[in-house]
Amino acid sequence: MSKPWTTSRGPIVANEADIRKAQAISDLLMQPVAVLPNAVGEPIRPFALGLWHELRPLLKPDVGITTLRRATGAYLHSKRYYFATAQPDSLRYGIDGKPREPVSEGDRIAAQEKYLGLKRQNVARADADAPAPMASPAPTKADLIRAALLERRKTSPLKS
């Protein structure tokens, strides 16, 4: 088990991908919720425990619960959400965007481990996507004959 981080990086702000995920959740609801970021640079706020039960009643009538579950899952299981939750001073926020309680140490450590795991996956994926070094082509039969003839010239005595 990892040691909990002791140095805070301050508020973890949303990037474009986070905003798209938050917007996907908002599009499924009858009204916006303040816990989600609306613009790049706004802080990512960890959800309060039980927030799902507050979101479900806000679901538009023509949208299935599974759709909301998948959209929230994409947001909650993102690297930056885990990073925000893993901060030593992180708080959980209600649907109104107001802080409710600090994130427990166990939840912070779990988020830290998830974040580091996702970070390692990204590094491994980047390494796998890197172009392989170019291998020199295998010598042709003509190249092998030429090399043998040149080697023979080097070893044979020179005529004066």
Coordinates of N, CA, C and O in Angstrom, one line a residue:
M1 N 0.8 -1.2 0.0 CA 0.0 0.0 0.0 C 0.9 1.2 0.0 O 1.9 1.3 0.6
S2 N 0.5 2.2 -0.7 CA 1.3 3.5 -0.8 C 1.1 4.4 0.4 O 0.1 4.3 1.1
K3 N 2.0 5.2 0.6 CA 1.9 6.3 1.6 C 1.0 7.4 1.0 O 1.2 7.7 -0.2
P4 N 0.1 8.0 1.7 CA -0.7 9.1 1.2 C 0.2 10.3 0.9 O 1.2 10.5 1.6
W5 N -0.1 11.0 -0.2 CA 0.6 12.2 -0.6 C 0.5 13.2 0.5 O -0.6 13.4 1.1
T6 N 1.5 14.0 0.8 CA 1.4 15.0 1.8 C 1.5 16.4 1.2 O 1.2 17.4 1.9
T7 N 1.9 16.5 0.0 CA 2.0 17.9 -0.7 C 0.8 18.0 -1.6 O 0.7 17.2 -2.5
S8 N 0.1 19.1 -1.5 CA -1.0 19.3 -2.3 C -0.6 20.1 -3.6 O 0.3 20.9 -3.5
R9 N -1.2 19.7 -4.7 CA -0.9 20.4 -5.9 C -1.9 21.6 -6.2 O -2.0 22.1 -7.2
G10 N -2.8 21.8 -5.1 CA -3.8 22.8 -5.2 C -5.0 22.3 -6.0 O -5.1 21.1 -6.3
P11 N -5.9 23.1 -6.4 CA -7.1 22.6 -7.2 C -6.6 22.1 -8.5 O -5.8 22.7 -9.2
I12 N -7.1 20.9 -8.9 CA -6.8 20.3 -10.2 C -7.9 20.8 -11.1 O -9.1 20.6 -10.9
V13 N -7.5 21.5 -12.2 CA -8.4 22.1 -13.1 C -8.8 21.2 -14.3 O -8.0 20.4 -14.7
A14 N -9.9 21.5 -14.8 CA -10.5 20.7 -15.9 C -9.8 21.1 -17.2 O -9.5 22.3 -17.4
N15 N -9.6 20.1 -18.1 CA -9.1 20.4 -19.4 C -10.3 20.1 -20.4 O -11.4 19.9 -19.9
E16 N -10.0 20.2 -21.7 CA -11.1 20.0 -22.6 C -11.8 18.7 -22.5 O -13.0 18.6 -22.7
A17 N -11.0 17.6 -22.3 CA -11.6 16.3 -22.2 C -12.5 16.2 -21.0 O -13.6 15.6 -21.1
D18 N -12.1 16.8 -19.9 CA -13.0 16.8 -18.7 C -14.2 17.5 -18.9 O -15.3 17.1 -18.5
I19 N -14.2 18.6 -19.7 CA -15.4 19.4 -20.0 C -16.3 18.7 -20.9 O -17.5 18.7 -20.6
R20 N -15.8 17.9 -21.8 CA -16.6 17.1 -22.7 C -17.4 16.0 -21.9 O -18.5 15.8 -22.1
K21 N -16.7 15.4 -21.0 CA -17.3 14.4 -20.1 C -18.3 15.0 -19.2 O -19.4 14.4 -19.0
A22 N -18.0 16.1 -18.6 CA -19.0 16.8 -17.7 C -20.2 17.3 -18.5 O -21.3 17.2 -18.1
Q23 N -20.0 17.7 -19.8 CA -21.1 18.2 -20.6 C -22.0 17.0 -21.0 O -23.2 17.1 -21.1
A24 N -21.4 15.8 -21.2 CA -22.1 14.6 -21.5 C -23.1 14.3 -20.4 O -24.2 13.9 -20.6
I25 N -22.7 14.5 -19.2 CA -23.5 14.2 -18.0 C -24.6 15.3 -18.0 O -25.8 15.0 -17.8
S26 N -24.2 16.5 -18.1 CA -25.2 17.6 -18.1 C -26.3 17.5 -19.1 O -27.5 17.8 -18.9
D27 N -25.9 17.0 -20.3 CA -26.9 16.9 -21.4 C -28.0 15.8 -21.1 O -29.0 15.8 -21.7
L28 N -27.7 14.9 -20.1 CA -28.6 13.9 -19.8 C -29.6 14.4 -18.7 O -30.6 13.7 -18.4
L29 N -29.3 15.5 -18.0 CA -30.1 16.0 -16.9 C -31.0 17.1 -17.3 O -30.8 17.9 -18.2
M30 N -32.1 17.3 -16.5 CA -33.1 18.3 -16.8 C -32.5 19.7 -16.4 O -33.0 20.7 -16.9
Q31 N -31.6 19.7 -15.5 CA -31.0 21.0 -15.0 C -29.5 20.8 -14.8 O -29.1 19.7 -14.5
P32 N -28.7 21.9 -14.9 CA -27.3 21.7 -14.7 C -27.0 21.5 -13.2 O -27.8 21.9 -12.3
V33 N -25.9 20.9 -12.9 CA -25.5 20.7 -11.5 C -24.1 21.4 -11.3 O -23.3 21.4 -12.2
A34 N -24.0 22.1 -10.2 CA -22.8 22.9 -9.9 C -21.5 22.2 -9.6 O -20.5 22.7 -9.7
V35 N -21.7 20.9 -9.3 CA -20.5 20.1 -9.0 C -19.6 19.8 -10.2 O -18.4 19.6 -10.1
L36 N -20.2 19.9 -11.4 CA -19.4 19.7 -12.6 C -18.8 21.0 -13.2 O -19.4 22.0 -13.1
P37 N -17.6 20.9 -13.7 CA -16.9 22.0 -14.3 C -17.6 22.4 -15.6 O -18.1 21.5 -16.4
N38 N -17.7 23.7 -15.9 CA -18.4 24.1 -17.2 C -17.4 24.7 -18.2 O -17.7 24.8 -19.3
A39 N -16.2 25.0 -17.7 CA -15.2 25.6 -18.6 C -13.8 25.1 -18.3 O -13.5 24.7 -17.1
V40 N -12.9 25.1 -19.2 CA -11.5 24.8 -19.0 C -10.9 25.7 -17.9 O -11.2 26.9 -17.9
G41 N -10.2 25.1 -17.0 CA -9.6 25.9 -15.9 C -10.4 25.9 -14.6 O -9.9 26.3 -13.6
E42 N -11.7 25.5 -14.7 CA -12.5 25.3 -13.4 C -12.0 24.1 -12.7 O -11.6 23.1 -13.3
P43 N -12.1 24.1 -11.4 CA -11.6 22.9 -10.6 C -12.5 21.7 -10.8 O -13.7 21.8 -11.0
I44 N -11.9 20.6 -10.7 CA -12.6 19.3 -10.7 C -12.9 19.0 -9.2 O -12.0 19.0 -8.4
R45 N -14.2 18.8 -8.9 CA -14.6 18.6 -7.6 C -15.0 17.1 -7.4 O -15.9 16.7 -8.0
P46 N -14.4 16.4 -6.4 CA -14.8 15.1 -6.2 C -16.3 15.1 -5.7 O -16.7 15.9 -4.9
F47 N -17.0 14.1 -6.2 CA -18.4 14.0 -5.8 C -18.6 13.5 -4.3 O -17.8 12.7 -3.8
A48 N -19.6 14.0 -3.7 CA -19.9 13.6 -2.3 C -20.4 12.2 -2.4 O -21.0 11.7 -3.4
L49 N -20.2 11.4 -1.4 CA -20.7 10.0 -1.3 C -22.3 10.1 -1.4 O -22.9 10.9 -0.8
G50 N -22.8 9.3 -2.3 CA -24.3 9.2 -2.4 C -24.8 10.2 -3.4 O -26.0 10.3 -3.6
L51 N -23.9 10.9 -4.1 CA -24.4 11.9 -5.1 C -25.2 11.3 -6.2 O -26.1 12.0 -6.8
W52 N -24.9 10.1 -6.5 CA -25.7 9.4 -7.6 C -27.2 9.4 -7.3 O -28.0 9.6 -8.2
H53 N -27.5 9.3 -6.1 CA -29.0 9.3 -5.7 C -29.6 10.6 -5.9 O -30.8 10.8 -6.0
E54 N -28.8 11.7 -5.9 CA -29.3 13.0 -6.2 C -29.3 13.3 -7.7 O -30.1 14.1 -8.1
L55 N -28.5 12.7 -8.5 CA -28.5 12.8 -9.9 C -29.6 12.1 -10.6 O -30.2 12.6 -11.6
R56 N -29.9 10.9 -10.1 CA -30.9 10.1 -10.8 C -32.3 10.8 -11.0 O -32.9 10.7 -12.1
P57 N -32.8 11.5 -10.0 CA -34.1 12.2 -10.2 C -34.0 13.3 -11.2 O -35.1 13.7 -11.7
L58 N -32.8 13.8 -11.5 CA -32.7 14.9 -12.5 C -32.6 14.4 -13.9 O -32.5 15.2 -14.8
L59 N -32.6 13.1 -14.1 CA -32.4 12.5 -15.4 C -33.6 12.8 -16.3 O -34.8 12.8 -15.8
K60 N -33.4 13.2 -17.5 CA -34.4 13.5 -18.5 C -35.3 12.2 -18.7 O -34.7 11.1 -18.7
P61 N -36.6 12.4 -18.9 CA -37.5 11.2 -19.0 C -37.1 10.2 -20.1 O -37.3 9.1 -20.0
D62 N -36.6 10.7 -21.2 CA -36.3 9.9 -22.4 C -34.9 9.2 -22.3 O -34.5 8.5 -23.2
V63 N -34.2 9.4 -21.2 CA -32.8 8.9 -21.1 C -32.8 7.7 -20.1 O -33.4 7.8 -19.0
G64 N -32.1 6.7 -20.4 CA -32.0 5.5 -19.5 C -30.9 5.7 -18.4 O -30.0 6.5 -18.6
I65 N -31.2 5.0 -17.3 CA -30.2 5.1 -16.2 C -28.8 4.6 -16.6 O -27.8 5.2 -16.2
T66 N -28.8 3.6 -17.5 CA -27.5 3.1 -17.9 C -26.7 4.1 -18.6 O -25.5 4.2 -18.4
T67 N -27.3 4.9 -19.4 CA -26.6 6.0 -20.1 C -26.0 7.0 -19.1 O -24.8 7.4 -19.3
L68 N -26.7 7.4 -18.1 CA -26.2 8.2 -17.1 C -25.1 7.6 -16.3 O -24.0 8.2 -16.0
R69 N -25.2 6.3 -16.0 CA -24.2 5.6 -15.3 C -22.9 5.5 -16.1 O -21.8 5.7 -15.6
R70 N -23.0 5.3 -17.4 CA -21.8 5.3 -18.3 C -21.1 6.6 -18.4 O -19.9 6.8 -18.3
A71 N -22.0 7.7 -18.5 CA -21.4 9.0 -18.6 C -20.7 9.4 -17.3 O -19.6 10.0 -17.3
T72 N -21.3 9.2 -16.2 CA -20.7 9.5 -14.9 C -19.4 8.6 -14.7 O -18.4 9.1 -14.1
G73 N -19.5 7.4 -15.1 CA -18.3 6.5 -15.0 C -17.1 7.0 -15.8 O -16.0 7.0 -15.3
A74 N -17.4 7.5 -17.0 CA -16.3 8.1 -17.8 C -15.7 9.3 -17.1 O -14.4 9.4 -17.1
Y75 N -16.5 10.1 -16.4 CA -16.0 11.2 -15.7 C -15.2 10.8 -14.5 O -14.1 11.3 -14.2
L76 N -15.9 10.0 -13.7 CA -15.3 9.6 -12.4 C -14.1 8.7 -12.4 O -13.3 8.7 -11.5
H77 N -13.9 8.0 -13.5 CA -12.7 7.1 -13.7 C -11.7 7.7 -14.6 O -10.8 7.0 -15.1
S78 N -11.7 9.0 -14.7 CA -10.6 9.7 -15.5 C -9.4 10.0 -14.6 O -9.5 10.1 -13.4
K79 N -8.3 10.1 -15.2 CA -7.0 10.3 -14.5 C -7.0 11.6 -13.7 O -6.6 11.6 -12.6
R80 N -7.6 12.7 -14.3 CA -7.6 14.0 -13.6 C -8.6 14.0 -12.4 O -8.3 14.6 -11.4
Y81 N -9.7 13.2 -12.5 CA -10.6 13.1 -11.4 C -9.9 12.4 -10.2 O -10.0 12.8 -9.1
Y82 N -9.2 11.3 -10.6 CA -8.5 10.6 -9.5 C -7.4 11.5 -8.9 O -7.2 11.5 -7.7
F83 N -6.7 12.3 -9.7 CA -5.7 13.2 -9.2 C -6.3 14.2 -8.3 O -5.7 14.5 -7.2
A84 N -7.5 14.7 -8.6 CA -8.1 15.7 -7.8 C -8.5 15.1 -6.4 O -8.4 15.7 -5.4
T85 N -9.0 13.8 -6.5 CA -9.5 13.1 -5.3 C -8.3 12.8 -4.4 O -8.4 12.7 -3.2
A86 N -7.1 12.5 -5.0 CA -5.9 12.1 -4.2 C -5.2 13.2 -3.5 O -4.4 12.9 -2.7
Q87 N -5.6 14.4 -3.7 CA -4.9 15.5 -3.1 C -5.1 15.5 -1.6 O -6.2 15.2 -1.1
P88 N -4.1 15.9 -0.8 CA -4.2 15.8 0.7 C -5.4 16.7 1.2 O -5.9 16.4 2.3
D89 N -5.7 17.8 0.6 CA -6.7 18.7 1.0 C -8.0 18.6 0.3 O -8.8 19.5 0.3
S90 N -8.2 17.5 -0.4 CA -9.4 17.4 -1.3 C -10.7 17.2 -0.4 O -10.7 16.6 0.6
L91 N -11.7 17.8 -0.9 CA -13.0 17.7 -0.3 C -14.0 17.1 -1.3 O -13.8 17.1 -2.5
R92 N -15.1 16.6 -0.7 CA -16.2 16.1 -1.5 C -17.3 17.1 -1.6 O -17.5 17.8 -0.6
Y93 N -17.9 17.3 -2.8 CA -18.8 18.3 -3.1 C -20.2 17.8 -3.4 O -20.3 16.7 -4.0
G94 N -21.2 18.5 -3.0 CA -22.6 18.2 -3.2 C -23.0 18.6 -4.6 O -22.3 19.3 -5.3
I95 N -24.2 18.3 -5.0 CA -24.8 18.6 -6.3 C -24.8 20.2 -6.5 O -24.7 20.7 -7.6
D96 N -24.9 20.9 -5.4 CA -24.9 22.4 -5.4 C -23.5 23.0 -5.6 O -23.4 24.2 -5.7
G97 N -22.5 22.1 -5.6 CA -21.1 22.6 -5.8 C -20.5 23.1 -4.5 O -19.4 23.6 -4.5
K98 N -21.1 22.9 -3.3 CA -20.6 23.3 -2.0 C -19.9 22.1 -1.4 O -20.4 21.0 -1.5
P99 N -18.8 22.4 -0.7 CA -18.1 21.3 0.0 C -19.0 20.6 1.1 O -19.7 21.3 1.8
R100 N -18.9 19.3 1.2 CA -19.6 18.6 2.3 C -18.7 18.0 3.3 O -19.0 18.0 4.5
E101 N -17.6 17.3 2.8 CA -16.8 16.6 3.8 C -15.4 16.4 3.1 O -15.3 16.4 1.9
P102 N -14.4 16.2 3.9 CA -13.1 15.8 3.3 C -13.1 14.4 2.8 O -13.9 13.6 3.2
V103 N -12.3 14.2 1.8 CA -12.1 12.8 1.2 C -11.4 12.0 2.3 O -10.4 12.5 2.8
S104 N -11.9 10.8 2.6 CA -11.2 10.0 3.6 C -9.8 9.6 3.1 O -9.6 9.5 1.9
E105 N -9.0 9.2 4.1 CA -7.6 8.8 3.7 C -7.6 7.6 2.9 O -6.8 7.5 1.9
G106 N -8.5 6.6 3.2 CA -8.6 5.4 2.3 C -9.0 5.7 0.9 O -8.4 5.1 0.0
D107 N -9.9 6.6 0.7 CA -10.4 7.0 -0.6 C -9.2 7.8 -1.3 O -9.1 7.6 -2.5
R108 N -8.5 8.6 -0.6 CA -7.4 9.3 -1.2 C -6.3 8.4 -1.7 O -5.8 8.5 -2.8
I109 N -6.0 7.4 -0.9 CA -4.9 6.4 -1.2 C -5.4 5.6 -2.5 O -4.6 5.4 -3.4
A110 N -6.7 5.2 -2.4 CA -7.2 4.4 -3.6 C -7.1 5.3 -4.9 O -6.8 4.8 -5.9
A111 N -7.5 6.6 -4.8 CA -7.5 7.4 -5.9 C -6.0 7.7 -6.4 O -5.7 7.7 -7.6
Q112 N -5.1 7.8 -5.4 CA -3.7 7.9 -5.7 C -3.2 6.7 -6.5 O -2.5 6.9 -7.5
E113 N -3.5 5.5 -6.1 CA -3.1 4.3 -6.7 C -3.7 4.2 -8.1 O -3.0 3.8 -9.1
K114 N -5.0 4.5 -8.3 CA -5.6 4.5 -9.6 C -4.9 5.5 -10.5 O -4.7 5.2 -11.7
Y115 N -4.7 6.7 -10.0 CA -4.0 7.8 -10.8 C -2.6 7.3 -11.3 O -2.3 7.4 -12.5
L116 N -1.8 6.7 -10.4 CA -0.5 6.3 -10.8 C -0.6 5.1 -11.7 O 0.2 5.0 -12.7
G117 N -1.6 4.2 -11.6 CA -1.8 3.1 -12.5 C -2.1 3.6 -13.9 O -1.6 3.1 -14.9
L118 N -3.0 4.6 -14.0 CA -3.4 5.2 -15.3 C -2.2 5.9 -15.9 O -2.0 5.9 -17.1
K119 N -1.4 6.6 -15.1 CA -0.2 7.3 -15.6 C 0.8 6.3 -16.2 O 1.4 6.5 -17.3
R120 N 1.0 5.1 -15.5 CA 1.9 4.1 -16.0 C 1.4 3.5 -17.3 O 2.2 3.3 -18.2
Q121 N 0.1 3.3 -17.4 CA -0.5 2.8 -18.6 C -0.3 3.8 -19.8 O 0.0 3.3 -20.9
N122 N -0.4 5.1 -19.5 CA -0.2 6.1 -20.6 C 1.3 6.0 -21.1 O 1.6 6.1 -22.2
V123 N 2.2 5.9 -20.1 CA 3.6 5.8 -20.5 C 3.9 4.6 -21.3 O 4.6 4.6 -22.3
A124 N 3.3 3.4 -20.8 CA 3.6 2.2 -21.6 C 3.0 2.3 -23.0 O 3.5 1.8 -23.9
R125 N 1.8 2.9 -23.1 CA 1.1 3.0 -24.4 C 2.0 3.9 -25.3 O 2.1 3.6 -26.5
A126 N 2.5 5.0 -24.7 CA 3.4 5.9 -25.5 C 4.6 5.2 -26.0 O 5.1 5.3 -27.1
D127 N 5.2 4.3 -25.1 CA 6.4 3.6 -25.5 C 6.0 2.6 -26.6 O 6.8 2.3 -27.5
A128 N 4.9 1.9 -26.5 CA 4.5 1.0 -27.5 C 4.2 1.6 -28.9 O 4.4 1.0 -29.9
D129 N 3.7 2.9 -28.8 CA 3.4 3.6 -30.1 C 4.6 4.2 -30.7 O 4.6 4.7 -31.8
A130 N 5.8 4.3 -30.0 CA 7.0 4.9 -30.5 C 7.5 4.0 -31.7 O 7.4 2.8 -31.6
P131 N 8.0 4.7 -32.7 CA 8.5 3.9 -33.9 C 9.7 3.0 -33.5 O 10.5 3.5 -32.7
A132 N 9.7 1.8 -34.0 CA 10.8 0.9 -33.7 C 12.0 1.4 -34.5 O 11.9 1.9 -35.6
P133 N 13.2 1.2 -34.0 CA 14.4 1.6 -34.7 C 14.5 0.8 -36.0 O 14.1 -0.4 -36.1
M134 N 15.0 1.5 -37.0 CA 15.1 0.8 -38.3 C 16.2 -0.2 -38.3 O 17.3 0.1 -37.9
A135 N 15.8 -1.4 -38.7 CA 16.8 -2.5 -38.8 C 17.5 -2.4 -40.2 O 16.8 -2.1 -41.2
S136 N 18.8 -2.7 -40.2 CA 19.4 -2.7 -41.5 C 18.9 -3.9 -42.3 O 18.7 -5.0 -41.8
P137 N 18.7 -3.7 -43.6 CA 18.2 -4.8 -44.4 C 19.3 -6.0 -44.5 O 20.5 -5.7 -44.3
A138 N 18.8 -7.2 -44.6 CA 19.7 -8.3 -44.7 C 20.6 -8.2 -46.0 O 20.1 -7.7 -47.0
P139 N 21.8 -8.5 -45.9 CA 22.7 -8.4 -47.1 C 22.2 -9.4 -48.2 O 21.8 -10.5 -47.9
T140 N 22.3 -8.9 -49.4 CA 21.9 -9.7 -50.6 C 23.1 -10.7 -50.9 O 24.2 -10.5 -50.3
K141 N 22.9 -11.6 -51.8 CA 23.9 -12.5 -52.1 C 25.0 -11.8 -52.8 O 26.2 -12.1 -52.6
A142 N 24.7 -10.8 -53.6 CA 25.8 -10.0 -54.3 C 26.6 -9.3 -53.2 O 27.9 -9.2 -53.4
D143 N 26.0 -8.7 -52.2 CA 26.8 -8.1 -51.1 C 27.7 -9.0 -50.4 O 28.9 -8.7 -50.1
L144 N 27.3 -10.3 -50.2 CA 28.1 -11.3 -49.5 C 29.3 -11.7 -50.4 O 30.4 -11.8 -49.9
I145 N 29.1 -11.8 -51.7 CA 30.2 -12.2 -52.6 C 31.2 -11.0 -52.7 O 32.4 -11.3 -52.6
R146 N 30.7 -9.8 -52.8 CA 31.6 -8.6 -52.8 C 32.4 -8.6 -51.5 O 33.6 -8.3 -51.6
A147 N 31.8 -8.8 -50.4 CA 32.5 -8.7 -49.1 C 33.6 -9.8 -49.1 O 34.7 -9.6 -48.6
A148 N 33.3 -11.0 -49.5 CA 34.2 -12.1 -49.5 C 35.4 -11.8 -50.4 O 36.6 -12.0 -50.1
L149 N 35.1 -11.2 -51.6 CA 36.2 -10.9 -52.5 C 37.1 -9.8 -52.0 O 38.3 -9.8 -52.1
L150 N 36.5 -8.8 -51.3 CA 37.3 -7.7 -50.7 C 38.1 -8.2 -49.6 O 39.3 -7.8 -49.4
E151 N 37.6 -9.2 -48.8 CA 38.4 -9.7 -47.7 C 39.6 -10.5 -48.2 O 40.6 -10.5 -47.6
R152 N 39.4 -11.2 -49.3 CA 40.4 -12.0 -49.9 C 41.6 -11.1 -50.4 O 42.7 -11.4 -50.3
R153 N 41.2 -9.9 -50.9 CA 42.2 -9.0 -51.4 C 43.0 -8.5 -50.2 O 44.2 -8.2 -50.4
K154 N 42.4 -8.2 -49.1 CA 43.1 -7.7 -47.9 C 44.1 -8.7 -47.4 O 45.2 -8.3 -46.9
T155 N 43.8 -10.0 -47.5 CA 44.7 -11.0 -46.9 C 45.7 -11.5 -47.9 O 46.7 -12.0 -47.4
S156 N 45.5 -11.3 -49.1 CA 46.5 -11.8 -50.1 C 47.7 -10.8 -50.2 O 47.5 -9.6 -50.1
P157 N 48.9 -11.3 -50.4 CA 50.1 -10.3 -50.5 C 50.0 -9.5 -51.8 O 49.5 -10.0 -52.8
L158 N 50.4 -8.3 -51.7 CA 50.4 -7.4 -52.9 C 51.5 -7.6 -53.8 O 52.7 -7.9 -53.4
K159 N 51.3 -7.5 -55.1 CA 52.4 -7.7 -56.1 C 53.0 -6.4 -56.3 O 52.3 -5.4 -56.4
S160 N 54.3 -6.4 -56.4 CA 55.0 -5.1 -56.7 C 55.3 -4.9 -58.1 O 55.5 -5.7 -58.9

